[in-house]
C-alpha cells in the first residue's frame, strides 16, 4: 500500500517538475532575446521565483543582476520588486540581517512614494523576519503598524 502511494506520488510529481523546468526555459529564452531593461528585471525576478527552491545560488545571481539594472536605471519601482525578492531569498538561507536590510530599504522607498500597499507589505515582511528570529515583541510592533495602516 505504501509503495503504491509513493509511486503514485512520483507519477503525479514528475509532470509538474517537467512543467516547471519548461517554464524556466521559456523565461530564460525570453530573457536572452529581450533588450528592454524593465522587462529584463521582471523576467529575472520571475526566474528567481521559479528556481529559488532548487538553486538558490543561481537565483541570487538573477536577483543581483536585476538589482544592478534597477540601480543603473534609477527605477524605484524596480528596486521595490527586487528588494522584496532579495529579502525572501535571504530568509531562505537564514540570513535574517540581510532580509531586514532589504525590507528596510523597501520600506524607505515605499514611504517616500506614499505607497501604502508596499509599506504594509514591507512591514509584514519585517514582522515575519523578527518572528522567525524569535523576537516576538518586535514582530508584534511591525504587524500592528501594518494592521493600523490597513484600517486607514
PDB file of C-alpha atoms in Angstrom:
ATOM      1  CA  UNK A   1       0.000   0.000   0.000  1.00  0.00           C
ATOM      2  CA  UNK A   2       2.754   2.473   0.958  1.00  0.00           C
ATOM      3  CA  UNK A   3       4.763   1.524  -2.127  1.00  0.00           C
ATOM      4  CA  UNK A   4       1.814   2.244  -4.421  1.00  0.00           C
ATOM      5  CA  UNK A   5       1.286   5.637  -2.758  1.00  0.00           C
ATOM      6  CA  UNK A   6       4.940   6.515  -3.259  1.00  0.00           C
ATOM      7  CA  UNK A   7       4.747   5.501  -6.922  1.00  0.00           C
ATOM      8  CA  UNK A   8       1.536   7.477  -7.384  1.00  0.00           C
ATOM      9  CA  UNK A   9       3.188  10.496  -5.776  1.00  0.00           C
ATOM     10  CA  UNK A  10       6.148  10.333  -8.180  1.00  0.00           C
ATOM     11  CA  UNK A  11       3.916   9.878 -11.209  1.00  0.00           C
ATOM     12  CA  UNK A  12       1.960  12.964 -10.194  1.00  0.00           C
ATOM     13  CA  UNK A  13       5.069  14.944  -9.293  1.00  0.00           C
ATOM     14  CA  UNK A  14       7.192  14.256 -12.385  1.00  0.00           C
ATOM     15  CA  UNK A  15       4.944  16.093 -14.867  1.00  0.00           C
ATOM     16  CA  UNK A  16       4.833  19.100 -12.551  1.00  0.00           C
ATOM     17  CA  UNK A  17       8.631  19.169 -12.363  1.00  0.00           C
ATOM     18  CA  UNK A  18       8.848  18.993 -16.140  1.00  0.00           C
ATOM     19  CA  UNK A  19       6.384  21.860 -16.487  1.00  0.00           C
ATOM     20  CA  UNK A  20       8.361  23.949 -14.003  1.00  0.00           C
ATOM     21  CA  UNK A  21      11.573  23.370 -15.947  1.00  0.00           C
ATOM     22  CA  UNK A  22       9.739  24.222 -19.161  1.00  0.00           C
ATOM     23  CA  UNK A  23       8.605  27.498 -17.605  1.00  0.00           C
ATOM     24  CA  UNK A  24      12.158  28.344 -16.552  1.00  0.00           C
ATOM     25  CA  UNK A  25      13.472  27.506 -20.016  1.00  0.00           C
ATOM     26  CA  UNK A  26      10.819  29.723 -21.616  1.00  0.00           C
ATOM     27  CA  UNK A  27      11.615  32.597 -19.272  1.00  0.00           C
ATOM     28  CA  UNK A  28      15.356  32.246 -19.893  1.00  0.00           C
ATOM     29  CA  UNK A  29      14.713  32.200 -23.634  1.00  0.00           C
ATOM     30  CA  UNK A  30      12.679  35.405 -23.362  1.00  0.00           C
ATOM     31  CA  UNK A  31      15.392  36.966 -21.200  1.00  0.00           C
ATOM     32  CA  UNK A  32      18.081  36.206 -23.769  1.00  0.00           C
ATOM     33  CA  UNK A  33      16.037  37.921 -26.506  1.00  0.00           C
ATOM     34  CA  UNK A  34      14.836  40.937 -24.527  1.00  0.00           C
ATOM     35  CA  UNK A  35      16.705  44.220 -24.757  1.00  0.00           C
ATOM     36  CA  UNK A  36      14.339  46.254 -22.575  1.00  0.00           C
ATOM     37  CA  UNK A  37      15.864  46.709 -19.127  1.00  0.00           C
ATOM     38  CA  UNK A  38      12.465  46.899 -17.434  1.00  0.00           C
ATOM     39  CA  UNK A  39      11.381  43.592 -18.955  1.00  0.00           C
ATOM     40  CA  UNK A  40      14.735  42.029 -18.140  1.00  0.00           C
ATOM     41  CA  UNK A  41      14.278  42.971 -14.471  1.00  0.00           C
ATOM     42  CA  UNK A  42      10.779  41.485 -14.369  1.00  0.00           C
ATOM     43  CA  UNK A  43      11.923  38.309 -16.118  1.00  0.00           C
ATOM     44  CA  UNK A  44      14.884  37.861 -13.771  1.00  0.00           C
ATOM     45  CA  UNK A  45      12.600  38.220 -10.747  1.00  0.00           C
ATOM     46  CA  UNK A  46      10.208  35.687 -12.287  1.00  0.00           C
ATOM     47  CA  UNK A  47      13.047  33.234 -12.988  1.00  0.00           C
ATOM     48  CA  UNK A  48      14.253  33.703  -9.424  1.00  0.00           C
ATOM     49  CA  UNK A  49      10.816  32.746  -8.126  1.00  0.00           C
ATOM     50  CA  UNK A  50      10.761  29.633 -10.280  1.00  0.00           C
ATOM     51  CA  UNK A  51      14.199  28.330  -9.223  1.00  0.00           C
ATOM     52  CA  UNK A  52      14.888  29.699  -5.743  1.00  0.00           C
ATOM     53  CA  UNK A  53      13.944  26.446  -4.013  1.00  0.00           C
ATOM     54  CA  UNK A  54      16.055  24.331  -6.382  1.00  0.00           C
ATOM     55  CA  UNK A  55      19.139  26.511  -6.951  1.00  0.00           C
ATOM     56  CA  UNK A  56      19.441  29.393  -4.500  1.00  0.00           C
ATOM     57  CA  UNK A  57      22.877  30.418  -5.798  1.00  0.00           C
ATOM     58  CA  UNK A  58      21.662  30.789  -9.382  1.00  0.00           C
ATOM     59  CA  UNK A  59      18.531  32.595  -8.226  1.00  0.00           C
ATOM     60  CA  UNK A  60      20.726  35.022  -6.268  1.00  0.00           C
ATOM     61  CA  UNK A  61      22.704  35.733  -9.441  1.00  0.00           C
ATOM     62  CA  UNK A  62      19.487  36.707 -11.227  1.00  0.00           C
ATOM     63  CA  UNK A  63      18.470  38.953  -8.343  1.00  0.00           C
ATOM     64  CA  UNK A  64      21.896  40.604  -8.188  1.00  0.00           C
ATOM     65  CA  UNK A  65      21.739  41.361 -11.911  1.00  0.00           C
ATOM     66  CA  UNK A  66      18.181  42.688 -11.573  1.00  0.00           C
ATOM     67  CA  UNK A  67      19.267  44.893  -8.648  1.00  0.00           C
ATOM     68  CA  UNK A  68      22.160  46.241 -10.703  1.00  0.00           C
ATOM     69  CA  UNK A  69      19.815  47.134 -13.569  1.00  0.00           C
ATOM     70  CA  UNK A  70      17.365  48.802 -11.173  1.00  0.00           C
ATOM     71  CA  UNK A  71      20.191  50.885  -9.703  1.00  0.00           C
ATOM     72  CA  UNK A  72      21.679  51.757 -13.101  1.00  0.00           C
ATOM     73  CA  UNK A  73      18.313  52.998 -14.349  1.00  0.00           C
ATOM     74  CA  UNK A  74      17.411  54.605 -11.012  1.00  0.00           C
ATOM     75  CA  UNK A  75      13.979  52.939 -11.015  1.00  0.00           C
ATOM     76  CA  UNK A  76      12.342  52.884  -7.603  1.00  0.00           C
ATOM     77  CA  UNK A  77       9.518  50.615  -8.830  1.00  0.00           C
ATOM     78  CA  UNK A  78      12.136  48.031  -9.819  1.00  0.00           C
ATOM     79  CA  UNK A  79      14.078  48.436  -6.578  1.00  0.00           C
ATOM     80  CA  UNK A  80      10.878  47.715  -4.637  1.00  0.00           C
ATOM     81  CA  UNK A  81      10.348  44.466  -6.538  1.00  0.00           C
ATOM     82  CA  UNK A  82      13.983  43.385  -6.338  1.00  0.00           C
ATOM     83  CA  UNK A  83      14.353  44.189  -2.621  1.00  0.00           C
ATOM     84  CA  UNK A  84      11.232  42.128  -1.879  1.00  0.00           C
ATOM     85  CA  UNK A  85      12.626  39.137  -3.763  1.00  0.00           C
ATOM     86  CA  UNK A  86      16.064  39.577  -2.185  1.00  0.00           C
ATOM     87  CA  UNK A  87      14.523  39.689   1.281  1.00  0.00           C
ATOM     88  CA  UNK A  88      12.685  36.420   0.704  1.00  0.00           C
ATOM     89  CA  UNK A  89      15.810  34.778  -0.736  1.00  0.00           C
ATOM     90  CA  UNK A  90      17.821  35.897   2.298  1.00  0.00           C
ATOM     91  CA  UNK A  91      15.281  34.318   4.654  1.00  0.00           C
ATOM     92  CA  UNK A  92      15.506  31.046   2.719  1.00  0.00           C
ATOM     93  CA  UNK A  93      19.195  30.759   3.585  1.00  0.00           C
ATOM     94  CA  UNK A  94      18.753  32.065   7.143  1.00  0.00           C
ATOM     95  CA  UNK A  95      20.379  35.450   6.500  1.00  0.00           C
ATOM     96  CA  UNK A  96      17.929  37.469   8.568  1.00  0.00           C
ATOM     97  CA  UNK A  97      20.088  40.578   8.840  1.00  0.00           C
ATOM     98  CA  UNK A  98      20.211  40.904   5.045  1.00  0.00           C
ATOM     99  CA  UNK A  99      16.480  40.274   4.884  1.00  0.00           C
ATOM    100  CA  UNK A 100      15.856  43.115   7.334  1.00  0.00           C
ATOM    101  CA  UNK A 101      18.220  45.373   5.392  1.00  0.00           C
ATOM    102  CA  UNK A 102      16.366  44.765   2.115  1.00  0.00           C
ATOM    103  CA  UNK A 103      12.975  45.234   3.772  1.00  0.00           C
ATOM    104  CA  UNK A 104      14.027  48.458   5.458  1.00  0.00           C
ATOM    105  CA  UNK A 105      15.320  49.782   2.126  1.00  0.00           C
ATOM    106  CA  UNK A 106      11.994  48.835   0.584  1.00  0.00           C
ATOM    107  CA  UNK A 107      10.103  50.476   3.451  1.00  0.00           C
ATOM    108  CA  UNK A 108      12.015  53.726   2.926  1.00  0.00           C
ATOM    109  CA  UNK A 109      11.290  53.763  -0.805  1.00  0.00           C
ATOM    110  CA  UNK A 110       7.624  52.921  -0.286  1.00  0.00           C
ATOM    111  CA  UNK A 111       7.245  55.615   2.376  1.00  0.00           C
ATOM    112  CA  UNK A 112       8.854  58.208   0.103  1.00  0.00           C
ATOM    113  CA  UNK A 113       6.398  57.237  -2.646  1.00  0.00           C
ATOM    114  CA  UNK A 114       3.488  57.106  -0.156  1.00  0.00           C
ATOM    115  CA  UNK A 115       2.666  53.630  -1.493  1.00  0.00           C
ATOM    116  CA  UNK A 116       0.611  52.171   1.349  1.00  0.00           C
ATOM    117  CA  UNK A 117       0.377  48.699  -0.204  1.00  0.00           C
ATOM    118  CA  UNK A 118       4.167  48.450  -0.416  1.00  0.00           C
ATOM    119  CA  UNK A 119       4.556  49.938   3.066  1.00  0.00           C
ATOM    120  CA  UNK A 120       2.207  47.311   4.521  1.00  0.00           C
ATOM    121  CA  UNK A 121       3.954  44.512   2.664  1.00  0.00           C
ATOM    122  CA  UNK A 122       7.382  45.645   3.879  1.00  0.00           C
ATOM    123  CA  UNK A 123       6.112  45.961   7.462  1.00  0.00           C
ATOM    124  CA  UNK A 124       4.687  42.435   7.290  1.00  0.00           C
ATOM    125  CA  UNK A 125       7.957  41.053   5.886  1.00  0.00           C
ATOM    126  CA  UNK A 126       9.879  42.764   8.689  1.00  0.00           C
ATOM    127  CA  UNK A 127       7.435  41.332  11.224  1.00  0.00           C
ATOM    128  CA  UNK A 128       7.832  37.856   9.714  1.00  0.00           C
ATOM    129  CA  UNK A 129      11.603  38.108   9.940  1.00  0.00           C
ATOM    130  CA  UNK A 130      11.513  39.181  13.584  1.00  0.00           C
ATOM    131  CA  UNK A 131       9.082  36.352  14.315  1.00  0.00           C
ATOM    132  CA  UNK A 132      11.500  33.883  12.690  1.00  0.00           C
ATOM    133  CA  UNK A 133      14.229  35.257  14.941  1.00  0.00           C
ATOM    134  CA  UNK A 134      12.025  34.691  17.991  1.00  0.00           C
ATOM    135  CA  UNK A 135      11.804  38.427  18.679  1.00  0.00           C
ATOM    136  CA  UNK A 136       8.057  38.442  19.166  1.00  0.00           C
ATOM    137  CA  UNK A 137       7.711  41.956  20.610  1.00  0.00           C
ATOM    138  CA  UNK A 138       9.433  43.428  17.557  1.00  0.00           C
ATOM    139  CA  UNK A 139       7.319  41.238  15.261  1.00  0.00           C
ATOM    140  CA  UNK A 140       4.139  42.375  17.002  1.00  0.00           C
ATOM    141  CA  UNK A 141       5.188  46.009  16.645  1.00  0.00           C
ATOM    142  CA  UNK A 142       5.583  45.718  12.856  1.00  0.00           C
ATOM    143  CA  UNK A 143       2.461  43.585  12.382  1.00  0.00           C
ATOM    144  CA  UNK A 144       0.464  46.134  14.376  1.00  0.00           C
ATOM    145  CA  UNK A 145       1.794  49.016  12.292  1.00  0.00           C
ATOM    146  CA  UNK A 146       0.786  47.177   9.107  1.00  0.00           C
ATOM    147  CA  UNK A 147      -2.654  46.432  10.519  1.00  0.00           C
ATOM    148  CA  UNK A 148      -3.242  50.049  11.577  1.00  0.00           C
ATOM    149  CA  UNK A 149      -2.197  51.256   8.150  1.00  0.00           C
ATOM    150  CA  UNK A 150      -4.707  48.859   6.574  1.00  0.00           C
ATOM    151  CA  UNK A 151      -7.509  50.447   8.606  1.00  0.00           C
ATOM    152  CA  UNK A 152      -6.870  53.938   7.275  1.00  0.00           C
TER     153      UNK A 152
END
